[in-house]
mmCIF file of C-alpha atoms and ligand atoms in Angstrom:
data_model
loop_
_atom_site.group_PDB
_atom_site.id
_atom_site.type_symbol
_atom_site.label_atom_id
_atom_site.label_comp_id
_atom_site.label_asym_id
_atom_site.label_seq_id
_atom_site.Cartn_x
_atom_site.Cartn_y
_atom_site.Cartn_z
ATOM 1 C CA MET W 278 14.688 8.550 37.382
ATOM 2 C CA ALA W 279 16.603 11.785 37.550
ATOM 3 C CA HIS W 280 14.445 14.240 35.588
ATOM 4 C CA ALA W 281 17.749 15.040 33.723
ATOM 5 C CA ASP W 282 17.655 11.508 32.420
ATOM 6 C CA ILE W 283 13.900 11.555 31.244
ATOM 7 C CA LEU W 284 14.103 12.943 27.943
ATOM 8 C CA PRO W 285 17.120 11.085 26.737
ATOM 9 C CA ARG W 286 15.571 7.742 27.962
ATOM 10 C CA LEU W 287 12.151 8.952 26.062
ATOM 11 C CA ILE W 288 14.483 9.350 22.678
ATOM 12 C CA ALA W 289 15.738 6.304 23.313
ATOM 13 C CA LEU W 290 12.653 4.124 23.870
ATOM 14 C CA ARG W 291 11.020 5.603 20.613
ATOM 15 C CA ASP W 292 13.917 5.093 18.509
ATOM 16 C CA GLU W 293 14.446 1.488 19.519
ATOM 17 C CA ILE W 294 10.323 0.965 19.167
ATOM 18 C CA ARG W 295 10.537 2.289 15.815
ATOM 19 C CA ARG W 296 13.629 -0.059 15.041
ATOM 20 C CA HIS W 297 11.375 -3.188 16.245
ATOM 21 C CA ASP W 298 8.347 -1.775 14.355
ATOM 22 C CA TYR W 299 10.213 -1.736 11.326
ATOM 23 C CA LEU W 300 11.746 -5.352 11.852
ATOM 24 C CA TYR W 301 8.421 -6.597 12.538
ATOM 25 C CA TYR W 302 6.203 -4.668 10.445
ATOM 26 C CA VAL W 303 8.229 -3.917 7.223
ATOM 27 C CA LYS W 304 11.079 -6.516 7.309
ATOM 28 C CA ASP W 305 9.064 -9.511 8.461
ATOM 29 C CA HIS W 306 12.103 -10.397 10.910
ATOM 30 C CA PRO W 307 11.653 -9.344 14.615
ATOM 31 C CA GLU W 308 14.427 -9.455 16.749
ATOM 32 C CA ILE W 309 12.679 -9.216 20.206
ATOM 33 C CA SER W 310 9.721 -11.165 21.642
ATOM 34 C CA ASP W 311 6.198 -9.454 21.891
ATOM 35 C CA SER W 312 6.377 -9.341 25.840
ATOM 36 C CA GLN W 313 9.849 -7.514 25.498
ATOM 37 C CA TYR W 314 8.125 -5.222 23.129
ATOM 38 C CA ASP W 315 5.100 -4.732 25.015
ATOM 39 C CA ARG W 316 7.538 -3.689 27.981
ATOM 40 C CA LEU W 317 9.496 -1.214 26.266
ATOM 41 C CA PHE W 318 6.058 0.317 24.988
ATOM 42 C CA ARG W 319 4.777 0.239 28.427
ATOM 43 C CA GLU W 320 7.822 1.980 29.791
ATOM 44 C CA LEU W 321 7.359 4.988 26.850
ATOM 45 C CA VAL W 322 3.717 5.273 27.799
ATOM 46 C CA GLU W 323 4.357 5.614 31.425
ATOM 47 C CA LEU W 324 6.737 7.877 30.889
ATOM 48 C CA GLU W 325 4.815 9.914 28.261
ATOM 49 C CA GLN W 326 1.774 10.159 30.990
ATOM 50 C CA ALA W 327 4.048 10.952 33.877
ATOM 51 C CA HIS W 328 5.463 13.986 31.498
ATOM 52 C CA PRO W 329 3.027 14.784 28.677
ATOM 53 C CA GLU W 330 4.650 17.860 27.691
ATOM 54 C CA LEU W 331 7.417 15.774 26.387
ATOM 55 C CA VAL W 332 5.110 13.853 23.981
ATOM 56 C CA THR W 333 5.884 14.373 20.169
ATOM 57 C CA PRO W 334 3.540 13.562 17.325
ATOM 58 C CA ASP W 335 6.222 11.387 15.875
ATOM 59 C CA SER W 336 6.252 9.197 19.093
ATOM 60 C CA PRO W 337 5.192 5.443 18.361
ATOM 61 C CA SER W 338 2.359 5.581 21.249
ATOM 62 C CA GLN W 339 0.646 8.496 18.860
ATOM 63 C CA ARG W 340 -0.559 6.365 16.462
ATOM 64 C CA VAL W 341 -4.082 5.951 18.021
ATOM 65 C CA GLY W 342 -5.989 8.138 20.123
ATOM 66 C CA ALA W 343 -6.822 11.159 17.570
ATOM 67 C CA PRO W 344 -10.539 12.229 17.876
ATOM 68 C CA PRO W 345 -13.538 10.738 15.605
ATOM 69 C CA LEU W 346 -13.828 13.188 12.717
ATOM 70 C CA GLN W 347 -17.104 14.435 11.464
ATOM 71 C CA GLU W 348 -16.304 14.274 7.820
ATOM 72 C CA LEU W 349 -13.419 13.424 5.781
ATOM 73 C CA VAL W 350 -11.903 16.420 4.759
ATOM 74 C CA LYS W 351 -11.133 17.111 1.006
ATOM 75 C CA VAL W 352 -7.376 17.765 -0.087
ATOM 76 C CA PRO W 353 -6.116 18.687 -3.559
ATOM 77 C CA HIS W 354 -3.105 16.642 -4.285
ATOM 78 C CA GLU W 355 0.304 18.063 -5.164
ATOM 79 C CA GLN W 356 0.842 16.763 -8.301
ATOM 80 C CA PRO W 357 -1.755 14.477 -9.954
ATOM 81 C CA MET W 358 -2.315 11.002 -8.906
ATOM 82 C CA LEU W 359 -2.666 9.263 -12.283
ATOM 83 C CA SER W 360 -4.149 6.008 -13.297
ATOM 84 C CA LEU W 361 -2.553 3.225 -15.293
ATOM 85 C CA ASP W 362 -4.035 1.579 -18.445
ATOM 86 C CA SER W 363 -4.652 -1.910 -18.503
ATOM 87 C CA ILE W 364 -3.499 -4.859 -20.603
ATOM 88 C CA ILE W 365 -4.094 -8.005 -20.746
ATOM 89 C CA GLU W 366 -2.587 -10.058 -23.829
ATOM 90 C CA GLN W 367 0.671 -10.820 -24.610
ATOM 91 C CA SER W 368 0.447 -9.241 -28.165
ATOM 92 C CA GLU W 369 -0.125 -5.908 -26.066
ATOM 93 C CA VAL W 370 2.701 -5.740 -23.831
ATOM 94 C CA GLU W 371 4.874 -6.414 -27.136
ATOM 95 C CA ALA W 372 3.034 -3.351 -28.683
ATOM 96 C CA PHE W 373 3.620 -1.393 -25.773
ATOM 97 C CA ASP W 374 7.347 -2.417 -25.837
ATOM 98 C CA LEU W 375 7.527 -1.019 -29.764
ATOM 99 C CA ARG W 376 5.762 2.001 -28.661
ATOM 100 C CA MET W 377 8.892 2.732 -26.092
ATOM 101 C CA LYS W 378 11.234 2.271 -28.378
ATOM 102 C CA ARG W 379 10.143 4.155 -31.304
ATOM 103 C CA GLU W 380 9.188 7.158 -28.972
ATOM 104 C CA LEU W 381 12.368 6.948 -27.445
ATOM 105 C CA GLU W 382 14.417 6.086 -30.807
ATOM 106 C CA THR W 383 16.360 3.565 -29.114
ATOM 107 C CA PRO W 384 16.861 -0.192 -29.994
ATOM 108 C CA SER W 385 16.128 -1.433 -26.267
ATOM 109 C CA VAL W 386 14.762 -0.429 -23.215
ATOM 110 C CA GLU W 387 15.145 -1.490 -19.838
ATOM 111 C CA TYR W 388 11.861 -2.132 -17.718
ATOM 112 C CA SER W 389 11.096 -2.298 -13.830
ATOM 113 C CA ALA W 390 8.337 -4.664 -13.144
ATOM 114 C CA GLU W 391 6.597 -5.209 -9.490
ATOM 115 C CA PRO W 392 3.499 -6.611 -8.370
ATOM 116 C CA LYS W 393 -0.096 -4.587 -8.904
ATOM 117 C CA PHE W 394 -1.414 -4.398 -5.435
ATOM 118 C CA ASP W 395 -4.995 -5.158 -5.305
ATOM 119 C CA GLY W 396 -5.923 -2.142 -2.700
ATOM 120 C CA LEU W 397 -6.039 1.596 -2.612
ATOM 121 C CA SER W 398 -3.969 4.097 -3.686
ATOM 122 C CA VAL W 399 -2.525 6.749 -1.162
ATOM 123 C CA GLU W 400 -0.451 10.017 -0.859
ATOM 124 C CA LEU W 401 1.910 10.299 2.134
ATOM 125 C CA MET W 402 3.663 13.270 2.693
ATOM 126 C CA TYR W 403 6.801 13.867 5.270
ATOM 127 C CA ASP W 404 8.461 17.020 5.905
ATOM 128 C CA HIS W 405 11.846 16.664 7.448
ATOM 129 C CA GLY W 406 11.109 13.100 7.429
ATOM 130 C CA ILE W 407 8.238 13.114 9.566
ATOM 131 C CA PHE W 408 4.562 11.747 8.293
ATOM 132 C CA ILE W 409 2.527 14.847 8.303
ATOM 133 C CA ARG W 410 -0.326 13.674 6.027
ATOM 134 C CA GLY W 411 -1.881 11.315 3.680
ATOM 135 C CA ALA W 412 -4.776 11.258 1.432
ATOM 136 C CA THR W 413 -6.443 8.733 -0.648
ATOM 137 C CA ARG W 414 -6.417 9.035 -4.404
ATOM 138 C CA GLY W 415 -10.287 10.529 -5.049
ATOM 139 C CA ASP W 416 -10.817 11.217 -8.187
ATOM 140 C CA GLY W 417 -6.697 12.091 -9.017
ATOM 141 C CA THR W 418 -6.887 15.911 -8.641
ATOM 142 C CA THR W 419 -8.574 15.739 -4.791
ATOM 143 C CA GLY W 420 -8.553 13.087 -2.291
ATOM 144 C CA GLU W 421 -9.312 12.528 1.448
ATOM 145 C CA ASP W 422 -7.336 13.159 4.308
ATOM 146 C CA VAL W 423 -6.828 9.932 6.145
ATOM 147 C CA THR W 424 -3.737 11.340 7.735
ATOM 148 C CA VAL W 425 -4.757 9.822 11.322
ATOM 149 C CA ASN W 426 -5.966 6.529 9.998
ATOM 150 C CA LEU W 427 -2.749 5.920 8.169
ATOM 151 C CA ARG W 428 -1.270 6.913 11.699
ATOM 152 C CA THR W 429 -2.447 3.844 12.693
ATOM 153 C CA ILE W 430 -0.945 1.332 10.031
ATOM 154 C CA ARG W 431 2.104 -0.108 11.771
ATOM 155 C CA SER W 432 4.510 -0.534 8.583
ATOM 156 C CA LEU W 433 3.944 2.876 7.568
ATOM 157 C CA PRO W 434 6.852 4.983 9.604
ATOM 158 C CA LEU W 435 5.860 7.841 11.198
ATOM 159 C CA GLN W 436 9.422 9.105 10.967
ATOM 160 C CA LEU W 437 11.943 7.911 8.046
ATOM 161 C CA HIS W 438 15.361 6.515 9.094
ATOM 162 C CA ALA W 439 17.414 9.840 10.082
ATOM 163 C CA ARG W 440 20.756 7.955 8.900
ATOM 164 C CA SER W 441 20.085 8.685 5.091
ATOM 165 C CA ASN W 442 19.944 12.382 4.035
ATOM 166 C CA LEU W 443 16.572 12.965 4.125
ATOM 167 C CA PRO W 444 14.617 15.462 1.621
ATOM 168 C CA ASP W 445 12.741 18.440 3.504
ATOM 169 C CA HIS W 446 9.830 17.653 1.450
ATOM 170 C CA LEU W 447 8.737 14.228 0.023
ATOM 171 C CA VAL W 448 5.372 13.017 -1.352
ATOM 172 C CA VAL W 449 5.353 9.247 -2.054
ATOM 173 C CA ARG W 450 2.375 7.047 -3.333
ATOM 174 C CA GLY W 451 1.733 3.380 -2.371
ATOM 175 C CA GLU W 452 -1.313 1.103 -1.666
ATOM 176 C CA VAL W 453 -2.989 0.166 1.326
ATOM 177 C CA TYR W 454 -4.349 -3.532 1.570
ATOM 178 C CA MET W 455 -4.828 -6.287 3.657
ATOM 179 C CA ARG W 456 -3.719 -9.783 3.812
ATOM 180 C CA LEU W 457 -5.746 -12.456 2.884
ATOM 181 C CA ASP W 458 -5.944 -14.394 6.304
ATOM 182 C CA ASP W 459 -5.976 -11.109 8.283
ATOM 183 C CA PHE W 460 -8.795 -10.279 5.862
ATOM 184 C CA GLN W 461 -11.039 -13.527 6.581
ATOM 185 C CA ALA W 462 -10.086 -13.117 10.147
ATOM 186 C CA LEU W 463 -11.833 -9.610 10.091
ATOM 187 C CA ASN W 464 -14.763 -11.051 8.019
ATOM 188 C CA ARG W 465 -15.268 -14.051 10.586
ATOM 189 C CA ARG W 466 -15.217 -11.272 13.691
ATOM 190 C CA ILE W 467 -17.576 -8.943 11.538
ATOM 191 C CA THR W 468 -20.500 -11.544 10.834
ATOM 192 C CA GLU W 469 -19.866 -13.436 14.002
ATOM 193 C CA ARG W 470 -21.403 -9.828 15.443
ATOM 194 C CA GLY W 471 -24.173 -10.019 12.941
ATOM 195 C CA ASP W 472 -22.880 -7.090 10.414
ATOM 196 C CA ASN W 473 -22.133 -7.877 6.749
ATOM 197 C CA ALA W 474 -18.951 -9.135 5.540
ATOM 198 C CA PHE W 475 -16.642 -7.473 2.886
ATOM 199 C CA ALA W 476 -16.781 -8.605 -0.447
ATOM 200 C CA ASN W 477 -13.038 -8.762 -1.019
ATOM 201 C CA PRO W 478 -9.655 -7.097 0.736
ATOM 202 C CA ARG W 479 -9.967 -4.563 -1.188
ATOM 203 C CA ASN W 480 -13.465 -3.225 -0.239
ATOM 204 C CA ALA W 481 -12.206 -4.099 3.438
ATOM 205 C CA ALA W 482 -9.010 -1.868 2.992
ATOM 206 C CA SER W 483 -11.153 1.020 1.539
ATOM 207 C CA GLY W 484 -13.662 0.738 4.221
ATOM 208 C CA SER W 485 -11.392 0.549 7.181
ATOM 209 C CA LEU W 486 -9.100 3.385 6.086
ATOM 210 C CA ARG W 487 -12.318 5.798 5.280
ATOM 211 C CA GLN W 488 -13.379 5.585 8.971
ATOM 212 C CA LEU W 489 -14.454 8.545 10.753
ATOM 213 C CA ASP W 490 -12.996 6.727 14.147
ATOM 214 C CA SER W 491 -9.425 6.014 13.739
ATOM 215 C CA THR W 492 -9.600 4.156 16.472
ATOM 216 C CA ILE W 493 -11.980 1.653 14.420
ATOM 217 C CA THR W 494 -9.107 1.862 11.735
ATOM 218 C CA ALA W 495 -6.571 0.788 14.183
ATOM 219 C CA THR W 496 -8.516 -2.717 14.920
ATOM 220 C CA ARG W 497 -8.076 -3.391 11.254
ATOM 221 C CA PRO W 498 -5.140 -5.222 9.845
ATOM 222 C CA LEU W 499 -4.011 -2.471 6.706
ATOM 223 C CA VAL W 500 -0.707 -2.657 5.393
ATOM 224 C CA VAL W 501 1.079 -0.182 3.302
ATOM 225 C CA THR W 502 3.760 -0.626 0.165
ATOM 226 C CA CYS W 503 5.117 2.424 -1.632
ATOM 227 C CA TYR W 504 6.252 2.413 -5.103
ATOM 228 C CA GLU W 505 6.535 5.980 -6.560
ATOM 229 C CA ILE W 506 8.254 9.144 -5.353
ATOM 230 C CA MET W 507 5.712 11.746 -6.581
ATOM 231 C CA ALA W 508 7.724 15.175 -5.147
ATOM 232 C CA VAL W 509 10.957 15.396 -3.591
ATOM 233 C CA SER W 510 13.150 18.597 -2.560
ATOM 234 C CA THR W 511 15.965 16.445 -3.487
ATOM 235 C CA PRO W 512 17.058 15.277 -7.236
ATOM 236 C CA VAL W 513 15.494 12.206 -7.998
ATOM 237 C CA PRO W 514 17.063 8.998 -8.050
ATOM 238 C CA PRO W 515 17.968 8.332 -12.121
ATOM 239 C CA THR W 516 15.736 5.598 -12.329
ATOM 240 C CA HIS W 517 12.544 3.636 -10.876
ATOM 241 C CA TRP W 518 14.590 0.898 -9.613
ATOM 242 C CA ASP W 519 16.780 3.230 -7.739
ATOM 243 C CA GLU W 520 13.589 4.980 -6.666
ATOM 244 C CA LEU W 521 12.296 2.032 -4.942
ATOM 245 C CA GLU W 522 15.879 1.301 -3.430
ATOM 246 C CA THR W 523 15.789 5.039 -1.793
ATOM 247 C CA LEU W 524 12.085 4.458 -0.435
ATOM 248 C CA ALA W 525 13.402 1.533 1.172
ATOM 249 C CA GLN W 526 16.653 2.842 2.419
ATOM 250 C CA TRP W 527 14.454 5.835 4.019
ATOM 251 C CA GLY W 528 12.609 2.846 6.014
ATOM 252 C CA LEU W 529 9.353 3.030 3.740
ATOM 253 C CA PRO W 530 7.894 -0.574 2.933
ATOM 254 C CA ALA W 531 8.485 -1.189 -0.881
ATOM 255 C CA PRO W 532 7.788 -4.215 -2.991
ATOM 256 C CA ALA W 533 10.208 -6.890 -2.326
ATOM 257 C CA LEU W 534 8.950 -8.775 -4.926
ATOM 258 C CA ARG W 535 10.335 -6.724 -8.278
ATOM 259 C CA ARG W 536 12.465 -7.593 -11.021
ATOM 260 C CA LEU W 537 14.166 -5.380 -13.020
ATOM 261 C CA CYS W 538 14.207 -6.501 -16.932
ATOM 262 C CA ALA W 539 16.817 -5.774 -20.013
ATOM 263 C CA SER W 540 13.976 -6.918 -22.157
ATOM 264 C CA ILE W 541 10.231 -7.340 -22.726
ATOM 265 C CA ASP W 542 10.899 -11.234 -22.807
ATOM 266 C CA GLU W 543 12.328 -10.952 -19.213
ATOM 267 C CA VAL W 544 9.140 -8.863 -18.201
ATOM 268 C CA MET W 545 6.732 -11.494 -19.900
ATOM 269 C CA ALA W 546 8.927 -14.180 -17.914
ATOM 270 C CA PHE W 547 8.464 -12.266 -14.844
ATOM 271 C CA HIS W 548 4.564 -11.896 -15.159
ATOM 272 C CA ARG W 549 4.142 -15.868 -16.056
ATOM 273 C CA GLU W 550 6.270 -16.605 -12.892
ATOM 274 C CA THR W 551 4.420 -14.230 -10.771
ATOM 275 C CA GLU W 552 0.868 -15.281 -12.033
ATOM 276 C CA SER W 553 1.737 -18.848 -11.148
ATOM 277 C CA MET W 554 2.942 -17.808 -7.627
ATOM 278 C CA ARG W 555 -0.466 -15.806 -7.231
ATOM 279 C CA ASP W 556 -2.361 -17.943 -4.753
ATOM 280 C CA GLN W 557 1.148 -18.896 -2.706
ATOM 281 C CA LEU W 558 1.138 -14.989 -2.009
ATOM 282 C CA PRO W 559 -0.079 -13.734 1.350
ATOM 283 C CA TYR W 560 -2.242 -10.904 -0.568
ATOM 284 C CA GLU W 561 -4.397 -10.292 -3.466
ATOM 285 C CA ILE W 562 -2.419 -9.305 -6.722
ATOM 286 C CA ASP W 563 -4.107 -8.933 -10.172
ATOM 287 C CA GLY W 564 -1.251 -8.527 -12.518
ATOM 288 C CA VAL W 565 2.270 -6.596 -12.575
ATOM 289 C CA VAL W 566 3.107 -2.858 -13.073
ATOM 290 C CA VAL W 567 5.682 -2.649 -15.758
ATOM 291 C CA LYS W 568 7.604 1.151 -15.807
ATOM 292 C CA VAL W 569 10.229 2.482 -18.040
ATOM 293 C CA ASN W 570 13.302 2.356 -15.790
ATOM 294 C CA ARG W 571 14.978 5.510 -16.300
ATOM 295 C CA ARG W 572 13.127 8.260 -15.025
ATOM 296 C CA ASP W 573 14.512 10.904 -17.537
ATOM 297 C CA TRP W 574 12.692 8.680 -20.406
ATOM 298 C CA GLN W 575 9.628 8.728 -18.349
ATOM 299 C CA GLY W 576 9.670 12.514 -18.482
ATOM 300 C CA ARG W 577 10.259 12.389 -22.228
ATOM 301 C CA LEU W 578 7.232 10.294 -22.843
ATOM 302 C CA GLY W 579 4.959 12.174 -20.730
ATOM 303 C CA MET W 580 1.381 11.503 -19.925
ATOM 304 C CA LYS W 581 -2.166 11.234 -21.480
ATOM 305 C CA SER W 582 -5.011 12.788 -19.849
ATOM 306 C CA ARG W 583 -5.344 10.391 -16.822
ATOM 307 C CA SER W 584 -2.294 7.885 -17.105
ATOM 308 C CA PRO W 585 1.607 7.772 -17.586
ATOM 309 C CA ARG W 586 2.696 6.866 -21.415
ATOM 310 C CA TRP W 587 5.708 5.055 -19.716
ATOM 311 C CA ALA W 588 3.946 2.428 -17.648
ATOM 312 C CA ILE W 589 1.273 -0.471 -18.068
ATOM 313 C CA ALA W 590 -0.685 -2.661 -15.872
ATOM 314 C CA TYR W 591 -0.037 -5.884 -16.963
ATOM 315 C CA LYS W 592 -2.921 -7.878 -15.805
ATOM 316 C CA PHE W 593 -3.158 -11.351 -15.165
ATOM 317 C CA THR W 594 -6.264 -13.809 -16.765
ATOM 318 C CA PRO W 595 -9.005 -13.576 -14.691
ATOM 319 C CA ARG W 596 -9.498 -16.521 -12.616
ATOM 320 C CA LYS W 597 -11.892 -19.438 -13.945
ATOM 321 C CA GLU W 598 -13.923 -21.611 -12.219
ATOM 322 C CA ILE W 599 -17.305 -23.188 -13.048
ATOM 323 C CA THR W 600 -19.885 -22.763 -10.457
ATOM 324 C CA ILE W 601 -23.822 -21.333 -10.064
ATOM 325 C CA VAL W 602 -24.627 -17.667 -9.438
ATOM 326 C CA GLN W 603 -27.220 -18.451 -6.703
ATOM 327 C CA GLU W 604 -28.023 -14.538 -5.645
ATOM 328 C CA ILE W 605 -26.609 -11.129 -6.727
ATOM 329 C CA VAL W 606 -26.881 -8.636 -3.981
ATOM 330 C CA VAL W 607 -25.494 -4.855 -4.395
ATOM 331 C CA SER W 608 -23.257 -3.780 -1.805
ATOM 332 C CA VAL W 609 -23.520 -0.063 -1.437
ATOM 333 C CA GLY W 610 -20.351 1.807 -0.338
ATOM 334 C CA ARG W 611 -20.107 4.965 1.858
ATOM 335 C CA THR W 612 -19.938 7.378 -1.125
ATOM 336 C CA GLY W 613 -23.082 5.735 -2.295
ATOM 337 C CA THR W 614 -21.531 3.572 -5.365
ATOM 338 C CA LEU W 615 -23.242 0.471 -5.996
ATOM 339 C CA THR W 616 -21.032 -2.705 -6.734
ATOM 340 C CA PRO W 617 -22.941 -5.670 -7.847
ATOM 341 C CA VAL W 618 -21.650 -8.855 -6.035
ATOM 342 C CA ALA W 619 -22.431 -12.136 -7.490
ATOM 343 C CA LEU W 620 -22.835 -15.081 -4.735
ATOM 344 C CA LEU W 621 -21.463 -18.161 -6.007
ATOM 345 C CA LYS W 622 -22.433 -21.802 -5.136
ATOM 346 C CA GLN W 623 -18.980 -23.119 -4.519
ATOM 347 C CA PRO W 624 -17.369 -21.050 -1.426
ATOM 348 C CA ARG W 625 -13.542 -21.300 -3.171
ATOM 349 C CA CYS W 626 -14.229 -18.848 -5.473
ATOM 350 C CA ILE W 627 -11.895 -15.692 -4.727
ATOM 351 C CA THR W 628 -12.694 -15.893 -1.026
ATOM 352 C CA PRO W 629 -15.396 -17.251 0.986
ATOM 353 C CA MET W 630 -17.718 -14.718 2.248
ATOM 354 C CA LYS W 631 -20.871 -15.146 4.392
ATOM 355 C CA TRP W 632 -24.373 -13.657 3.485
ATOM 356 C CA ARG W 633 -26.920 -13.791 6.099
ATOM 357 C CA GLY W 634 -25.686 -16.691 8.003
ATOM 358 C CA LYS W 635 -24.860 -18.807 4.881
ATOM 359 C CA THR W 636 -20.902 -18.995 3.093
ATOM 360 C CA PHE W 637 -20.299 -18.352 -0.440
ATOM 361 C CA GLY W 638 -17.786 -17.402 -2.873
ATOM 362 C CA SER W 639 -18.135 -14.218 -4.202
ATOM 363 C CA ALA W 640 -17.218 -12.247 -7.262
ATOM 364 C CA ILE W 641 -17.901 -8.415 -8.119
ATOM 365 C CA PRO W 642 -16.664 -7.013 -11.322
ATOM 366 C CA SER W 643 -12.938 -6.162 -11.370
ATOM 367 C CA ARG W 644 -11.914 -2.707 -12.072
HETATM 368 S S1 IVH C 8 1.803 3.220 -10.461
HETATM 369 C C1 IVH C 8 1.911 6.869 -12.310
HETATM 370 N N1 IVH C 8 2.401 0.891 -9.176
HETATM 371 O O1 IVH C 8 -3.173 0.628 -9.808
HETATM 372 C C2 IVH C 8 2.323 5.644 -11.750
HETATM 373 N N2 IVH C 8 0.234 1.851 -9.216
HETATM 374 O O2 IVH C 8 -5.196 0.916 -12.185
HETATM 375 C C3 IVH C 8 0.576 5.476 -11.115
HETATM 376 N N3 IVH C 8 -1.414 -0.121 -8.204
HETATM 377 O O3 IVH C 8 -4.473 3.252 -9.083
HETATM 378 C C4 IVH C 8 0.793 4.194 -10.352
HETATM 379 N N4 IVH C 8 -0.101 -1.415 -7.821
HETATM 380 O O4 IVH C 8 -3.398 2.456 -7.219
HETATM 381 C C5 IVH C 8 1.296 1.466 -9.782
HETATM 382 N N5 IVH C 8 3.123 -1.272 -8.066
HETATM 383 C C6 IVH C 8 2.008 -0.333 -8.556
HETATM 384 C C7 IVH C 8 0.716 -0.718 -8.290
HETATM 385 C C8 IVH C 8 0.039 0.621 -8.750
HETATM 386 C C9 IVH C 8 -1.201 -1.041 -7.702
HETATM 387 C C10 IVH C 8 -2.638 0.534 -8.323
HETATM 388 C C11 IVH C 8 -2.769 2.108 -8.226
HETATM 389 C C12 IVH C 8 -3.111 2.779 -9.659
HETATM 390 C C13 IVH C 8 -3.893 1.348 -9.665
HETATM 391 C C14 IVH C 8 -4.120 1.934 -11.672
#
């Protein structure tokens, strides 16, 4: 290839691969076969190997390969990463609606409702459309820098879609989690080589994202969904619903399952319907998050010390099944957190897990 043609070819290849990554990992709708994709990827890698001076950090080839870290560096969040108050009873959601109407002095409030993903919360930072940093929530004020690990997640764009007007600076919040079938396959792989299984998809996602060696993270089937703009240098969309639309236009994975609700009754219907399809979903959710749709109203409602007043986690009734606790084991997290795990007689409960060669159901206290 003539030297003058190399850069345009590299740019075209990267754009094309990014588009196919988006179609495959975000839209779930691939246009080309795996082998066609592999051919494009190989061509990119070979060209970059021949011209290392032309490699850019946002190239799809640069998702893996960062050297292992000594430790996860602590980073302060630009905005505090708040938590959500949880409710479970219908009367509590009605009380929430009455509170919103009273404080906003309005007869009706529109809500945006979406799943409460059971994973771990992350902050993603984009400068001029390029992914530059990502961190875990940590204590809400300070998190851990997991940028290199997040880069391995294929549904996370390293570069936002350039066509829509991109902000110079953008901080987005999302959730990293694992699909149930991927989680089970991962646990099989882990137990086959004699290691202890993860108790549930959330622990698996957290353990995988908080690795020091990103080549390990790259082998873990993590996905991300974004649900909040935390800071942006351009005007913020006027509603949460528009916010999710905007995230999707930028090429970020936003919750596909969501509903704009004109009243709290519609929120309750969405909660009911979502709960009834919970077992058919490919990932774990433990409720729906209900948010006052208008951002100016969110601003008026403000927040308490750890959670916003304008949103609530409307949890599902805990799953019920009668079984026998055979053993209680304590799983030790990386930071020394101790989590009691009940090993149950029937392996059906939640997700089967292997412990010392035997299969159990597992249950851990919910958040
Ligand atoms: S909104 C200020 N939306 O739930 C708004 N959180 O119990 C803060 N979560 O730590 C969060 N799905 O990790 C929001 N659709 C969703 C969510 C969600 C899962 C998590 C989040 C948070 C926890 C609160």
